[in-house]
mmCIF file of C-alpha atoms in Angstrom:
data_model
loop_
_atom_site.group_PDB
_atom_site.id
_atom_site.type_symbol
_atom_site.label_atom_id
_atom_site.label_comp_id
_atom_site.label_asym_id
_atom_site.label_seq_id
_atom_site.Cartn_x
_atom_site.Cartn_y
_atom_site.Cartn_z
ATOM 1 C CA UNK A 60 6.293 -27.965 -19.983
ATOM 2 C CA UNK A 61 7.429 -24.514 -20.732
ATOM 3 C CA UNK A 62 5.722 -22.971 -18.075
ATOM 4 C CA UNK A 63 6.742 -19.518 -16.858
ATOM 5 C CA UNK A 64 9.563 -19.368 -19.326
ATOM 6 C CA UNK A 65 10.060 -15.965 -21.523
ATOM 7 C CA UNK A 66 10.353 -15.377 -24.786
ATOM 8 C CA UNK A 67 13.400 -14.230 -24.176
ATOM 9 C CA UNK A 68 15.410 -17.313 -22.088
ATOM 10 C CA UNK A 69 13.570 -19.202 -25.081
ATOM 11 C CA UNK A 70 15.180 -17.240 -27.907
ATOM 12 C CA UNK A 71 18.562 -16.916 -26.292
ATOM 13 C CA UNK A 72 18.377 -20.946 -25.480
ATOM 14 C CA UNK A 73 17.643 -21.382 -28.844
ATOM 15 C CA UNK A 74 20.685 -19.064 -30.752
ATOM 16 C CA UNK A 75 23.137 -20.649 -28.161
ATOM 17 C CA UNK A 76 22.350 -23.912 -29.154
ATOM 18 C CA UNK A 77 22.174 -24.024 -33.183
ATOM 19 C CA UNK A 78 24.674 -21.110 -33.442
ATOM 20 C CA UNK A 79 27.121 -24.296 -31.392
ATOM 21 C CA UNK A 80 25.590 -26.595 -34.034
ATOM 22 C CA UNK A 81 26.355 -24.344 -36.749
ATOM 23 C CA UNK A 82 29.511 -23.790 -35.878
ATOM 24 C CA UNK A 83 30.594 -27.086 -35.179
ATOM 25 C CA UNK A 84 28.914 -28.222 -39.109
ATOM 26 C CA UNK A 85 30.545 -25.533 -40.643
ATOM 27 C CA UNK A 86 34.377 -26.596 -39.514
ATOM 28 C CA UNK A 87 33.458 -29.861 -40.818
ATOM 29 C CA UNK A 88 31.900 -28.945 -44.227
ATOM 30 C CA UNK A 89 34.270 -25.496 -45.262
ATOM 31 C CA UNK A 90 32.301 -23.096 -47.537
ATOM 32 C CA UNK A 91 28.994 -24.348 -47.054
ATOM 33 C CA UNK A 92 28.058 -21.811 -45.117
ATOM 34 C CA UNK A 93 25.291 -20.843 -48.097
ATOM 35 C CA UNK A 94 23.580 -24.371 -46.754
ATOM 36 C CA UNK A 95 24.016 -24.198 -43.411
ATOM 37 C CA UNK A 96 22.416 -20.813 -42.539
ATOM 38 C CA UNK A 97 19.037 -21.532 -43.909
ATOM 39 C CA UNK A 98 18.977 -24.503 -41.661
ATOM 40 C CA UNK A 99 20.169 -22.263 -38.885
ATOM 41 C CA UNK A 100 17.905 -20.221 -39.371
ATOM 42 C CA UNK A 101 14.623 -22.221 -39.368
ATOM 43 C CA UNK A 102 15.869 -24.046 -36.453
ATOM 44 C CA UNK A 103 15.943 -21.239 -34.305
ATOM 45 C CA UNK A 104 12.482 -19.956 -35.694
ATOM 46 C CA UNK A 105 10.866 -23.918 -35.397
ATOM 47 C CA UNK A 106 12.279 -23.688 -31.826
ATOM 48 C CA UNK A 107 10.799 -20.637 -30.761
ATOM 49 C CA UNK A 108 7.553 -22.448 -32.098
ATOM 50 C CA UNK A 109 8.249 -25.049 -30.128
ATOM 51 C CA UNK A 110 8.564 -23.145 -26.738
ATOM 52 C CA UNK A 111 5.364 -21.212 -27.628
ATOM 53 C CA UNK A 112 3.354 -24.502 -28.188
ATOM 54 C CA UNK A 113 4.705 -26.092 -24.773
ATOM 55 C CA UNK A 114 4.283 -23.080 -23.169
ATOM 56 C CA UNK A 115 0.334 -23.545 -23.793
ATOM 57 C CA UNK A 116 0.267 -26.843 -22.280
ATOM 58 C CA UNK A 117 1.356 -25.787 -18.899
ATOM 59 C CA UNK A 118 -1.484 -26.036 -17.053
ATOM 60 C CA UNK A 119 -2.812 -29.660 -18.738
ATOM 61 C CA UNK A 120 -2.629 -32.894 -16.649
ATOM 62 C CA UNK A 121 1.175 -33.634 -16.725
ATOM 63 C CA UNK A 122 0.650 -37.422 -19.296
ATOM 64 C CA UNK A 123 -1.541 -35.366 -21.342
ATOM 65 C CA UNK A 124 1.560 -32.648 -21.411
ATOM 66 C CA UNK A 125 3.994 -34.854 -21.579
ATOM 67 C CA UNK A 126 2.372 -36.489 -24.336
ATOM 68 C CA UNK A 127 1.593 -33.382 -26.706
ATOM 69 C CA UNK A 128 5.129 -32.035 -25.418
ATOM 70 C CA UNK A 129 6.553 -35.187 -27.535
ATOM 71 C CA UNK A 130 4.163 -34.957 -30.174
ATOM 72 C CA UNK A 131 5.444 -31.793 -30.777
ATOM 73 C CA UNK A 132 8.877 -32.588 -30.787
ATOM 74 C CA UNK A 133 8.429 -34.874 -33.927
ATOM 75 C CA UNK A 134 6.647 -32.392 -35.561
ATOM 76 C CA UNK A 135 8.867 -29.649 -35.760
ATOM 77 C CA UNK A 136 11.773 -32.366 -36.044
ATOM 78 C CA UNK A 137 9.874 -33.784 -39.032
ATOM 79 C CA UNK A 138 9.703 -29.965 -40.499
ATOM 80 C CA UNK A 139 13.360 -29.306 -39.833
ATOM 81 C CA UNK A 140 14.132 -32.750 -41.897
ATOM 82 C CA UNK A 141 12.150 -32.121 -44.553
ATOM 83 C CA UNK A 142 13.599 -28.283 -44.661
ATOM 84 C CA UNK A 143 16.735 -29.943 -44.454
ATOM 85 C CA UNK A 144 16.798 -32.689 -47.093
ATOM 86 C CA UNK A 145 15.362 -29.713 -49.626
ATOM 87 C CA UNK A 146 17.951 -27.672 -48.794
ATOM 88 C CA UNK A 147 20.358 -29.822 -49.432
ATOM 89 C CA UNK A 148 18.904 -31.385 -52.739
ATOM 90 C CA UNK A 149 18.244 -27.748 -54.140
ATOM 91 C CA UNK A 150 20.650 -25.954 -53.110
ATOM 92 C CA UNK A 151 23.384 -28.588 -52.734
ATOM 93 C CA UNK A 152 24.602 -29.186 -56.406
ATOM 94 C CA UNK A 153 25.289 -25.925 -57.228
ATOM 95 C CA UNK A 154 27.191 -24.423 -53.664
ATOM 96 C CA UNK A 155 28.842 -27.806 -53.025
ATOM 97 C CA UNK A 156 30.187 -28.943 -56.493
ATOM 98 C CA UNK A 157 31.964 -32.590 -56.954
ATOM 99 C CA UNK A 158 29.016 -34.253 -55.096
ATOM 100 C CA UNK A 159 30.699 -32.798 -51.212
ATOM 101 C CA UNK A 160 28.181 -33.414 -48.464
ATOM 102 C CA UNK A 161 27.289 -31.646 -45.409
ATOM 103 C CA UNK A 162 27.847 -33.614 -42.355
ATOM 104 C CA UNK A 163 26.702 -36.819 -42.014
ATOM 105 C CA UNK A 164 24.724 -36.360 -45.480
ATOM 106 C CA UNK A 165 25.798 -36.398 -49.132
ATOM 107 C CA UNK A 166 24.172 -34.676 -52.302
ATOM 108 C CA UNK A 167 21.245 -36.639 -52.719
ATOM 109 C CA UNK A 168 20.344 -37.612 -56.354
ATOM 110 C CA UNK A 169 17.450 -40.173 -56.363
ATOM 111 C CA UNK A 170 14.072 -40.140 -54.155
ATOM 112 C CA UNK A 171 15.385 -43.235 -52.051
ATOM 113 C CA UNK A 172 18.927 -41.539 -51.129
ATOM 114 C CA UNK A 173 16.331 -38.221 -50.391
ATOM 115 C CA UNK A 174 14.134 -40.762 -48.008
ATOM 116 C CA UNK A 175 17.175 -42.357 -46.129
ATOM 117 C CA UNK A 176 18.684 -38.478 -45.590
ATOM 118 C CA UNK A 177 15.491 -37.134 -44.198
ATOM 119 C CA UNK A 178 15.423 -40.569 -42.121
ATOM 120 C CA UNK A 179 18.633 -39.504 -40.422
ATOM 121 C CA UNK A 180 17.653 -36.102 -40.315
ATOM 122 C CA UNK A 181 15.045 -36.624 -38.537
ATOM 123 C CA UNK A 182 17.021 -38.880 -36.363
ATOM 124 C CA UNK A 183 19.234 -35.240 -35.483
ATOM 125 C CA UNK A 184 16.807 -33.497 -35.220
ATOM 126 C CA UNK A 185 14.306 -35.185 -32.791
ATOM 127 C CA UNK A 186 17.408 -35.372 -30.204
ATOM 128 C CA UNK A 187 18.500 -31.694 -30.977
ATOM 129 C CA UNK A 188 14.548 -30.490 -30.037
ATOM 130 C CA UNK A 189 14.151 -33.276 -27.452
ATOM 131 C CA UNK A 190 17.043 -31.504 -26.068
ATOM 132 C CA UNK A 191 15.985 -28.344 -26.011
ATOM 133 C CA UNK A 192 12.734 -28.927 -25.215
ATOM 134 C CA UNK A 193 14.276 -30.999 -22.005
ATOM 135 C CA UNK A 194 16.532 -27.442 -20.924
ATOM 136 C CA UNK A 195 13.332 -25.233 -21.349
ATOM 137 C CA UNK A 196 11.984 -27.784 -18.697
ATOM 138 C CA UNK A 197 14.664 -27.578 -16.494
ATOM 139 C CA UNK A 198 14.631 -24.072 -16.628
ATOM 140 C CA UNK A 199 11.018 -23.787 -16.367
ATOM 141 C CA UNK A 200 11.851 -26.398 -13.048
ATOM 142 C CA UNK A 201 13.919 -23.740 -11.356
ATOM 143 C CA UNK A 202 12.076 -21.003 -12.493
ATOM 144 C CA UNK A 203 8.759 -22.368 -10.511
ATOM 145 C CA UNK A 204 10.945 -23.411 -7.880
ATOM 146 C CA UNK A 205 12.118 -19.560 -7.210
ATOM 147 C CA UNK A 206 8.745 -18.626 -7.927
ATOM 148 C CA UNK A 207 7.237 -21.064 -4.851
ATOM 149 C CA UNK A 208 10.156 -19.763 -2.964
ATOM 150 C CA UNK A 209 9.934 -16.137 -3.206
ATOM 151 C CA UNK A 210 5.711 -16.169 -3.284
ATOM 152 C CA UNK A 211 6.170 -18.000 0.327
ATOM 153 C CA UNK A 212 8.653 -15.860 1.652
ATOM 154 C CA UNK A 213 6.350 -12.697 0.382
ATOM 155 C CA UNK A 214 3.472 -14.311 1.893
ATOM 156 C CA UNK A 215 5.418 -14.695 4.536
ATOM 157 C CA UNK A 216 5.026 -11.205 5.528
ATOM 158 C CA UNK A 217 3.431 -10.210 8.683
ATOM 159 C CA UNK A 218 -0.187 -10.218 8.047
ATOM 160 C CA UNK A 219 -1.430 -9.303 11.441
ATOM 161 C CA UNK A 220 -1.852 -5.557 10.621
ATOM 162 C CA UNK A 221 -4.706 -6.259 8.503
ATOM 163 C CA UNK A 222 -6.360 -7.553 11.341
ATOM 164 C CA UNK A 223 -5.087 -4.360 13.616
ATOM 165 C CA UNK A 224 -6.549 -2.331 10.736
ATOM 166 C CA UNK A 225 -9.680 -3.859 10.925
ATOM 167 C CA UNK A 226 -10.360 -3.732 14.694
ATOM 168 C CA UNK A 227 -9.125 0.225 14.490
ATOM 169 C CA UNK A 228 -11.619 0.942 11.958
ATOM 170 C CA UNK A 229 -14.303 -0.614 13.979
ATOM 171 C CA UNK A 230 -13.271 1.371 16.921
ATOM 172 C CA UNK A 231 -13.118 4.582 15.126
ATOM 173 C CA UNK A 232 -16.847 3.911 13.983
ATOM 174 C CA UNK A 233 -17.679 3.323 17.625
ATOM 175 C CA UNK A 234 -16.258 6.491 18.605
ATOM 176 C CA UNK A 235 -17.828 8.651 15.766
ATOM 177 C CA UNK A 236 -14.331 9.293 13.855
ATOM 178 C CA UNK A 237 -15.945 8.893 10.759
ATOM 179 C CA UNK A 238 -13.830 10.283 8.615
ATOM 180 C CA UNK A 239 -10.810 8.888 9.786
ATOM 181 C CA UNK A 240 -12.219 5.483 9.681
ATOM 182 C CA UNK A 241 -13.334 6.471 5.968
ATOM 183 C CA UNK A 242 -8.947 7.513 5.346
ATOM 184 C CA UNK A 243 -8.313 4.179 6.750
ATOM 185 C CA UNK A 244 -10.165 2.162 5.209
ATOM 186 C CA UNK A 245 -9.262 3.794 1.443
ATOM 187 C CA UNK A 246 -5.589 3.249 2.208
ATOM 188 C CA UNK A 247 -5.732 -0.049 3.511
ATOM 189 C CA UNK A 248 -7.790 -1.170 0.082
ATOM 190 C CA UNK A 249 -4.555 0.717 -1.887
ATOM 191 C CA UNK A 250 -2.326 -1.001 0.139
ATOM 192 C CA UNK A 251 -3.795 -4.740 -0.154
ATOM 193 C CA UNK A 252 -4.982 -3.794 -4.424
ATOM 194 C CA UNK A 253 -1.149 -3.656 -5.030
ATOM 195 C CA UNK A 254 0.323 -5.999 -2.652
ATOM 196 C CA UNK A 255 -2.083 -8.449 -4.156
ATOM 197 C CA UNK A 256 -1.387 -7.921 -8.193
ATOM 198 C CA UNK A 257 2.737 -7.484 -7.351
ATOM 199 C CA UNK A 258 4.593 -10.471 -9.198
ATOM 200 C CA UNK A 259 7.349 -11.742 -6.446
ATOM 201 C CA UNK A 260 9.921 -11.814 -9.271
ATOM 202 C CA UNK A 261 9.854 -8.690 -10.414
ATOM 203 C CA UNK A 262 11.083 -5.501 -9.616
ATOM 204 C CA UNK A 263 9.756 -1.952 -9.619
ATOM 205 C CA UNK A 264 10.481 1.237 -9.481
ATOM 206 C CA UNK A 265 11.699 2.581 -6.108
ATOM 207 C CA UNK A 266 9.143 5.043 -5.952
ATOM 208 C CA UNK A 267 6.129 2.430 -6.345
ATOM 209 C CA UNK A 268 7.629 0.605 -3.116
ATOM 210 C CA UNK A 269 8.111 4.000 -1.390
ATOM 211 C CA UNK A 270 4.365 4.935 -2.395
ATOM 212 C CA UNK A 271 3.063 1.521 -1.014
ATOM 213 C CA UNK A 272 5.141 1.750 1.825
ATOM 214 C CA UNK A 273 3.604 5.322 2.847
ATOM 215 C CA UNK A 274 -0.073 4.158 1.708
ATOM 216 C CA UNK A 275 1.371 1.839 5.034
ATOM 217 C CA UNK A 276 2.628 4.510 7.206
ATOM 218 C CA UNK A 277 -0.524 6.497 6.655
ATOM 219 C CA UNK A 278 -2.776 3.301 8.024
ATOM 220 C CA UNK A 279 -0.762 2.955 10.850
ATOM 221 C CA UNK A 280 -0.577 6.614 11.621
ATOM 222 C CA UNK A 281 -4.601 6.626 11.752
ATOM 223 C CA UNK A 282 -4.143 3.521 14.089
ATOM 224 C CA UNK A 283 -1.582 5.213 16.451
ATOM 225 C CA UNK A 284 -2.751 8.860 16.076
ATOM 226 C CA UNK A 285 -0.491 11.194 17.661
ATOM 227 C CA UNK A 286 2.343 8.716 18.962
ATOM 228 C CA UNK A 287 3.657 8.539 15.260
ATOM 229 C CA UNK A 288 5.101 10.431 12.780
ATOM 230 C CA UNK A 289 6.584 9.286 9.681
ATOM 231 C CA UNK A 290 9.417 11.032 7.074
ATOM 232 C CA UNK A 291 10.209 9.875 3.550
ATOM 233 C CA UNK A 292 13.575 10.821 2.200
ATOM 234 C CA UNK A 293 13.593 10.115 -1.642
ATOM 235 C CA UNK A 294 16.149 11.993 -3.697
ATOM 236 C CA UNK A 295 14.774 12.263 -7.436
ATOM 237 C CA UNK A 296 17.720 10.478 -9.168
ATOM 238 C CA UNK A 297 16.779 7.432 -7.175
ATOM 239 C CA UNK A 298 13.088 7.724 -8.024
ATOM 240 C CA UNK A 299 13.412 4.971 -10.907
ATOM 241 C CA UNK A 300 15.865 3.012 -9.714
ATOM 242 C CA UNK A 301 14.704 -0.894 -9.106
ATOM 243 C CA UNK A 302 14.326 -2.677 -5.752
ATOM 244 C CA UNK A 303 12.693 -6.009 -5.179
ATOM 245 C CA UNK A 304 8.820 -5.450 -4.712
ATOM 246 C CA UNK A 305 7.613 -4.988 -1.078
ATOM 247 C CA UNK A 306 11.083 -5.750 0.267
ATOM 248 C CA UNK A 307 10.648 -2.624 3.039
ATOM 249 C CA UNK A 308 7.613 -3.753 4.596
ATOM 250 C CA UNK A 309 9.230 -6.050 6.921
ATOM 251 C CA UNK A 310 11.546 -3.309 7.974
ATOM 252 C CA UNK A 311 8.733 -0.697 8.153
ATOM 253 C CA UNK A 312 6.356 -3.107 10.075
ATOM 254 C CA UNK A 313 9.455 -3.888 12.744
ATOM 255 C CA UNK A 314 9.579 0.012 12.752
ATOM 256 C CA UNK A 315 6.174 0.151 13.997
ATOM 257 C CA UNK A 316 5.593 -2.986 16.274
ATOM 258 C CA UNK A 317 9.119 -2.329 17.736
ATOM 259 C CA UNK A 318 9.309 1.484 17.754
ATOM 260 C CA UNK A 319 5.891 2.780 18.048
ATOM 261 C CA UNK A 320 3.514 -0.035 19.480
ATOM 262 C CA UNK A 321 6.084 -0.841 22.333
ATOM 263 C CA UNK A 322 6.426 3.219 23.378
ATOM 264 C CA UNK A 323 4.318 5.570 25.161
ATOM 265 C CA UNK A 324 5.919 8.760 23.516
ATOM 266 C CA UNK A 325 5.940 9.461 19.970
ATOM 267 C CA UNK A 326 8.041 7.696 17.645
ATOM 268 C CA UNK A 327 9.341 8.867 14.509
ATOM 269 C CA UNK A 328 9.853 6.544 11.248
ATOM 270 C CA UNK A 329 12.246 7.852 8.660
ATOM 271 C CA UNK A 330 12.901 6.138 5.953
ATOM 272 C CA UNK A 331 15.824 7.240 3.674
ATOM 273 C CA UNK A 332 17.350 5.872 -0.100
ATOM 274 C CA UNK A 333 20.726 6.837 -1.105
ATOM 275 C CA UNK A 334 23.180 5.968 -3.596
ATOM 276 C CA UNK A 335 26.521 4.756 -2.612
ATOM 277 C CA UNK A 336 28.722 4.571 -5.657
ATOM 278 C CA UNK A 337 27.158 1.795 -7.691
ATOM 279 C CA UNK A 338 25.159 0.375 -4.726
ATOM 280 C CA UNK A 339 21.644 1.352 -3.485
ATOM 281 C CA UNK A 340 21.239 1.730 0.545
ATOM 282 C CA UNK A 341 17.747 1.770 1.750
ATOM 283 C CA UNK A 342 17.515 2.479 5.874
ATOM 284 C CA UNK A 343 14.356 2.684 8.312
ATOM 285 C CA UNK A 344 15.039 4.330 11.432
ATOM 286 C CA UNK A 345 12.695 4.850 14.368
ATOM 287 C CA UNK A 346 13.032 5.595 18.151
ATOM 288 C CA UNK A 347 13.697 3.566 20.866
ATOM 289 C CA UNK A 348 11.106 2.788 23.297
ATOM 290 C CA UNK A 349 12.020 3.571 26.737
ATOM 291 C CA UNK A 350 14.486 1.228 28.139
ATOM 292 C CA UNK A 351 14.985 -0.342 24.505
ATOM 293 C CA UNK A 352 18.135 0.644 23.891
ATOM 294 C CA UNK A 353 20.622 -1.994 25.187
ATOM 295 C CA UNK A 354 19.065 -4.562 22.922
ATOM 296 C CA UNK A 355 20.607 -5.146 19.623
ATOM 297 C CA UNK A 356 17.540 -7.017 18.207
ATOM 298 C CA UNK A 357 13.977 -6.265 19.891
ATOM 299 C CA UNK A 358 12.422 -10.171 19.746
ATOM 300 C CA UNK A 359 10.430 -11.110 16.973
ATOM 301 C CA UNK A 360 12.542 -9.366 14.819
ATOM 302 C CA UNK A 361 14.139 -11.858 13.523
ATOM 303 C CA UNK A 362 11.306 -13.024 11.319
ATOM 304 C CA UNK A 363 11.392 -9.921 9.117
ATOM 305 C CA UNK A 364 14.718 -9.853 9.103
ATOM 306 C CA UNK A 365 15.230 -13.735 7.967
ATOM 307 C CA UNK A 366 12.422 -12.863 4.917
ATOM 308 C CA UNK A 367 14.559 -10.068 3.786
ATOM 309 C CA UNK A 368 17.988 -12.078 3.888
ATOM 310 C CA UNK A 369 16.299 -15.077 2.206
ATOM 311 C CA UNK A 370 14.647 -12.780 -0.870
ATOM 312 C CA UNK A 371 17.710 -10.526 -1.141
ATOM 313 C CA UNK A 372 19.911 -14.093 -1.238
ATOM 314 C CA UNK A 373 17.706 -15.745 -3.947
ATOM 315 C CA UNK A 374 17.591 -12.253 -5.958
ATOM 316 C CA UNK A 375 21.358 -11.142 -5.608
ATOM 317 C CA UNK A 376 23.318 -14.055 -4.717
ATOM 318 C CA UNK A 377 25.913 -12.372 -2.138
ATOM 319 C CA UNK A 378 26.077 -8.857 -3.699
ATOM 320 C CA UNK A 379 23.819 -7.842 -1.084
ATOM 321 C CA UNK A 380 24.059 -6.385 3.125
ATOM 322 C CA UNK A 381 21.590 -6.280 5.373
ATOM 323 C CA UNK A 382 22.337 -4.322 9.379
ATOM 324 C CA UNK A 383 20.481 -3.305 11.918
ATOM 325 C CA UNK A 384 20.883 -2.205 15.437
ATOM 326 C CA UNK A 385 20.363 0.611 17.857
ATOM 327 C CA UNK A 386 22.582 3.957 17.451
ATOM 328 C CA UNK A 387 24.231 5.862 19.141
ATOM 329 C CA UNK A 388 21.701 8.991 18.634
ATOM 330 C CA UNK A 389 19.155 6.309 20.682
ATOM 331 C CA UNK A 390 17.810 5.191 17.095
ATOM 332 C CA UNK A 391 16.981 2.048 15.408
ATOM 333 C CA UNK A 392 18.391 1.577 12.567
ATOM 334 C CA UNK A 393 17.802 -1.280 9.707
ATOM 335 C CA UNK A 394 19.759 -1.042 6.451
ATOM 336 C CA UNK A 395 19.271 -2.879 3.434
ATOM 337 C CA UNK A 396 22.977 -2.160 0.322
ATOM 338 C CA UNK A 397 22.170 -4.026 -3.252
ATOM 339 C CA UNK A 398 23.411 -3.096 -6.738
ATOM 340 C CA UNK A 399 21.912 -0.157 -7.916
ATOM 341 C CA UNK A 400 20.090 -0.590 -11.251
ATOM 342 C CA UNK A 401 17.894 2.169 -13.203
ATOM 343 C CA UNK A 402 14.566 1.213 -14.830
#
C-alpha cells in the first residue's frame, strides 16, 4: 500500500488535507475553532498511523493488503468518530452556546442523537481516510514507478569492465604482477561494495561520486598501465555539493573505451567540477585517438549518453544540459550543467 513512501510526503499529505478540511468547517461554523482543532489535530496524528500501518503491509500478497489496507481504514475512521462525537458532546455546550452545531452535526443531548452523530461521522471519516489512504497509493504508484525506472537505467550501465577487470587480473597473475593484481582486485571490490548499496534515488555528496569514480580510474589504470593517466579537479566548496549517484560513470567509461582503449599513445582523463552561478558543471575530457577527431560522437556512445539524459530528465525535469564533442585543443569533451544544491 504505502510502500516506499516517507514520513515526510505522509505528514505533509496529511496537514494539506485536514488543514483544507479545517478550514473549510471553520467558515461554516464561526468561533468554533476551540472544537475544531482537537479534531484537526488527531486526524493528522490517526493519519500518520495510518501510513505507518500500510506502510508494513507492502510486501504482503496484494488481497491480503488490500484487505488489511481497508480494515484499517475503518479503524482509525471509527477512532476519529468516536473522538469526534466526544468532542463535540463535551466540549460542545459550553464553546457553542444556544445548541449551534458544527457542520453537518448538532449538540448532541441523548445517547441515540450521540449514536446517529458518530454514524455520520464515521460516514466522513471513512471517505476522508479512504481518500488519503488512496493518494498515499498513488504516490507510492509513481514513486515505484521512478524507482523501476531509474534502478534500470543504473543497471543499465556498462557492465563489461567487470569482466575486463577480471581477465586483467588473471593475466597479471600469469605474468607474476602480483601486487598489481592484489591493487586491482581491492579497488574493484570498493568500486562494486558501493555501486551495489547506492539507492538510485538519492543523491550524494560530490565527493563520494568523485571517490568512486577514481576507485574506477585507478582499475582501469592497472588495466592500461602506462597508456593512461587520469586528473581530478575538485575545488573544496564543491566537495558537498549533491549530484545524482554514479551519474559520471557513463561519461568516465566512454572516456576510457573511446579515449584510451581505441589509442596507441597515452591518453589523459581529466575530470573537472565547477560552479557556474547557481548551476553545477561536471566535464570529462580525454584525448583523441589518432584519426578520431572529425567525429562528433565515437559509436557506441550513444548508450551512455541516452542513460545520462534519461536519469538527469526524470531527476530535474528540463533544468538540466548535457554536450559533448571533440575540441578544438584535439580533446573530448562531455559536459553534464544541473542546479547546484549543497548537502
Amino acid at each position: 500500500m504505502a510502500g516506499i513512501i516517507h514520513g515526510r510526503e505522509a505528514l505533509v499529505l496529511a496537514v494539506t488535507l485536514w488543514t483544507a478540511l479545517f478550514i473549510n468547517d471553520f467558515l461554516l461554523l464561526s468561533g468554533g475553532a476551540l472544537v475544531l482543532a482537537p479534531g484537526w489535530l488527531s486526524s493528522v496524528l490517526l493519519a500518520l498511523l495510518l501510513a505507518q500501518i500500510l506502510q508494513r503491509l507492502h510486501g504482503l500478497p496484494r488481497e491480503r493488503a488490500l484487505g488489511l489496507g481497508v480494515l484499517a481504514v475503518l479503524m482509525v475512521a471509527a477512532g476519529q468518530a468516536a473522538f469526534d462525537v466526544t468532542a463535540i458532546v463535551a466540549l460542545g455546550p459550553h464553546l457553542l452556546p444556544g445548541g449551534l452545531g458544527v457542520p453537518g452535526f448538532a449538540i448532541a443531548a441523548t445517547f441515540d442523537e450521540a449514536i446517529l452523530q458518530f454514524r455520520m461521522s464515521l460516514l466522513w471519516n471513512v471517505a476522508t481516510f479512504g481518500f488519503y489512504a488512496a493518494a498515499l497509493s498513488l504516490l507510492n504508484a509513481e514513486r515505484r514507478k521512478l524507482d523501476a525506472e531509474m534502478r534500470a537505467l543504473r543497471y543499465e550501465l556498462n557492465p563489461h569492465f567487470l569482466f575486463n577487470t577480471l581477465n586483467s587480473v588473471a593475466g597479471l597473475i600469469e605474468e607474476g604482477s602480483a601486487g598489481r593484481a592484489d591493487r586491482m582486485v581491492l579497488s574493484l571490490s570498493r568500486f562494486l561494495q558501493t555501486t551495489l548499496s547506492l539507492d538510485p534515488l538519492h543523491d550524494v555528496p560530490l565527493a563520494e561520486e568523485i571517490a568512486l569514480q577514481r576507485d574506477y580510474l585507478e582499475i582501469e589504470r592497472e588495466r592500461f598501465a602506462d597508456r593512461m593517466r587520469f586528473d581530478i579537479r575538485l575545488p573544496d566548496e564543491l566537495a558537498t555539493a549533491l549530484v545524482p549517484n554514479l551519474i559520471l560513470q557513463p561519461l568516465i567509461e566512454n572516456a576510457v573505451k573511446h579515449g584510451v582503449a581505441a589509442s596507441r599513445k597515452p591518453v589523459t582523463i581529466v575530470l573537472e567540477a565547477r560552479r557556474e552561478g547557481d548551476r553545477m558543471v561536471l566535464t570529462v575530457e580525454n584525448d583523441l585517438p589518432e584519426g578520431g577527431g572529425i567525429s562528433r560522437k565515437p559509436p557506441g556512445m550513444g548508450v551512455g549518453l541516452r542513460n545520462i539524459t534519461d536519469r538527469l530528465q526524470a531527476r530535474f525535469a528540463n533544468r538540466w544540459r548535457l554536450s559533448s564533442g571533440p575540441t578544438a585543443e584535439g580533446r573530448y569533451r562531455a559536459a553534464i550543467e544541473f542546479p547546484l544544491r549543497q548537502a
